[in-house]
XYZ file of C-alpha atoms in Angstrom:
111
model
C 0.032 -0.015 0.002
C 2.799 2.369 0.949
C 4.644 1.844 -2.458
C 1.408 2.903 -4.430
C 1.111 5.987 -2.288
C 4.800 6.864 -2.771
C 4.459 6.538 -6.528
C 1.370 8.767 -6.403
C 3.396 11.179 -4.318
C 6.107 11.429 -6.865
C 3.568 11.886 -9.687
C 1.659 14.637 -7.827
C 4.965 16.366 -7.205
C 5.826 16.256 -10.835
C 2.445 17.599 -11.949
C 2.203 20.224 -9.301
C 5.697 21.510 -10.266
C 4.615 21.775 -13.929
C 1.298 23.430 -13.168
C 3.058 26.125 -10.882
C 5.522 26.722 -13.696
C 2.830 27.172 -16.216
C 1.157 30.034 -14.324
C 1.597 33.500 -15.463
C 4.126 35.462 -13.538
C 6.268 38.688 -13.975
C 8.828 36.707 -15.989
C 6.058 34.445 -17.687
C 7.925 31.196 -16.749
C 6.782 28.314 -18.890
C 3.606 30.112 -19.506
C 5.142 31.808 -22.482
C 4.990 28.552 -24.306
C 1.210 27.964 -23.849
C 0.350 29.581 -27.175
C -1.482 32.834 -28.043
C -4.912 31.234 -28.184
C -6.121 31.235 -24.776
C -9.795 31.452 -25.477
C -10.059 27.714 -24.647
C -10.159 28.645 -20.946
C -12.442 31.552 -21.152
C -12.003 35.315 -21.389
C -9.460 35.487 -18.464
C -7.277 32.804 -20.223
C -5.806 29.885 -18.359
C -5.369 32.041 -15.019
C -8.445 30.863 -13.418
C -8.354 27.322 -14.505
C -4.699 26.952 -13.607
C -5.271 28.520 -10.115
C -8.057 26.103 -9.390
C -6.229 23.050 -10.843
C -3.183 24.065 -8.641
C -5.194 24.417 -5.466
C -6.777 21.004 -6.287
C -3.404 19.250 -6.984
C -1.929 20.801 -3.847
C -4.761 19.426 -1.847
C -4.289 15.971 -3.246
C -0.537 16.341 -2.455
C -1.209 17.217 1.165
C -4.000 14.363 1.537
C -1.438 11.843 0.000
C 1.353 13.090 2.333
C -0.768 12.516 5.364
C -1.711 9.031 4.138
C 1.883 8.178 3.593
C 2.777 9.295 7.097
C -0.089 7.196 8.582
C 1.033 3.996 6.771
C 4.579 4.396 7.590
C 3.733 5.070 11.240
C 1.595 1.857 11.382
C 4.369 -0.207 9.832
C 6.759 1.173 12.655
C 4.408 0.073 15.350
C 4.446 -3.650 14.375
C 6.560 -5.610 16.887
C 9.281 -7.763 15.815
C 8.091 -10.601 18.009
C 4.544 -10.402 16.452
C 6.032 -10.241 12.921
C 8.231 -13.425 13.720
C 4.919 -15.354 14.769
C 6.827 -17.449 17.197
C 4.600 -20.216 18.454
C 5.464 -21.076 22.146
C 3.630 -24.279 21.968
C 5.747 -25.684 19.191
C 9.116 -24.795 20.378
C 11.903 -25.811 18.007
C 13.240 -29.328 18.878
C 16.900 -29.661 19.465
C 18.114 -33.212 18.665
C 19.539 -34.954 21.730
C 22.611 -36.590 20.301
C 25.692 -37.087 22.416
C 28.875 -35.807 21.048
C 31.091 -38.414 19.532
C 33.853 -39.811 21.607
C 37.449 -38.903 20.578
C 39.056 -41.654 18.575
C 42.133 -43.226 20.264
C 44.551 -45.720 18.652
C 44.388 -48.880 21.014
C 46.520 -51.021 18.678
C 49.790 -49.199 19.485
C 52.682 -51.448 20.702
C 55.161 -50.310 23.185
C 58.851 -50.616 21.914
């Protein structure tokens, strides 16, 4: 779930950056490349549409950031013991084998 939210977060950041750069400013920014025919968005041009779209994208960005923070916080609360799912009834069995005795050479003859 958090990986999907992270991908959405990156996409929202890119879209929000582009929309902000397209807005009209004193130096025109990237808005100079939007073309001379701005009647598509109404009499005021794209200013009203871009402002509303920027607000909407910013709102989605904030909501997605809160959702990402919540999911990461929930994943940090999980206990290591709970995630290991150790069952105390079925404890691991250790084989009860005695260690091997050292090998001695009994066939040695005394000189």
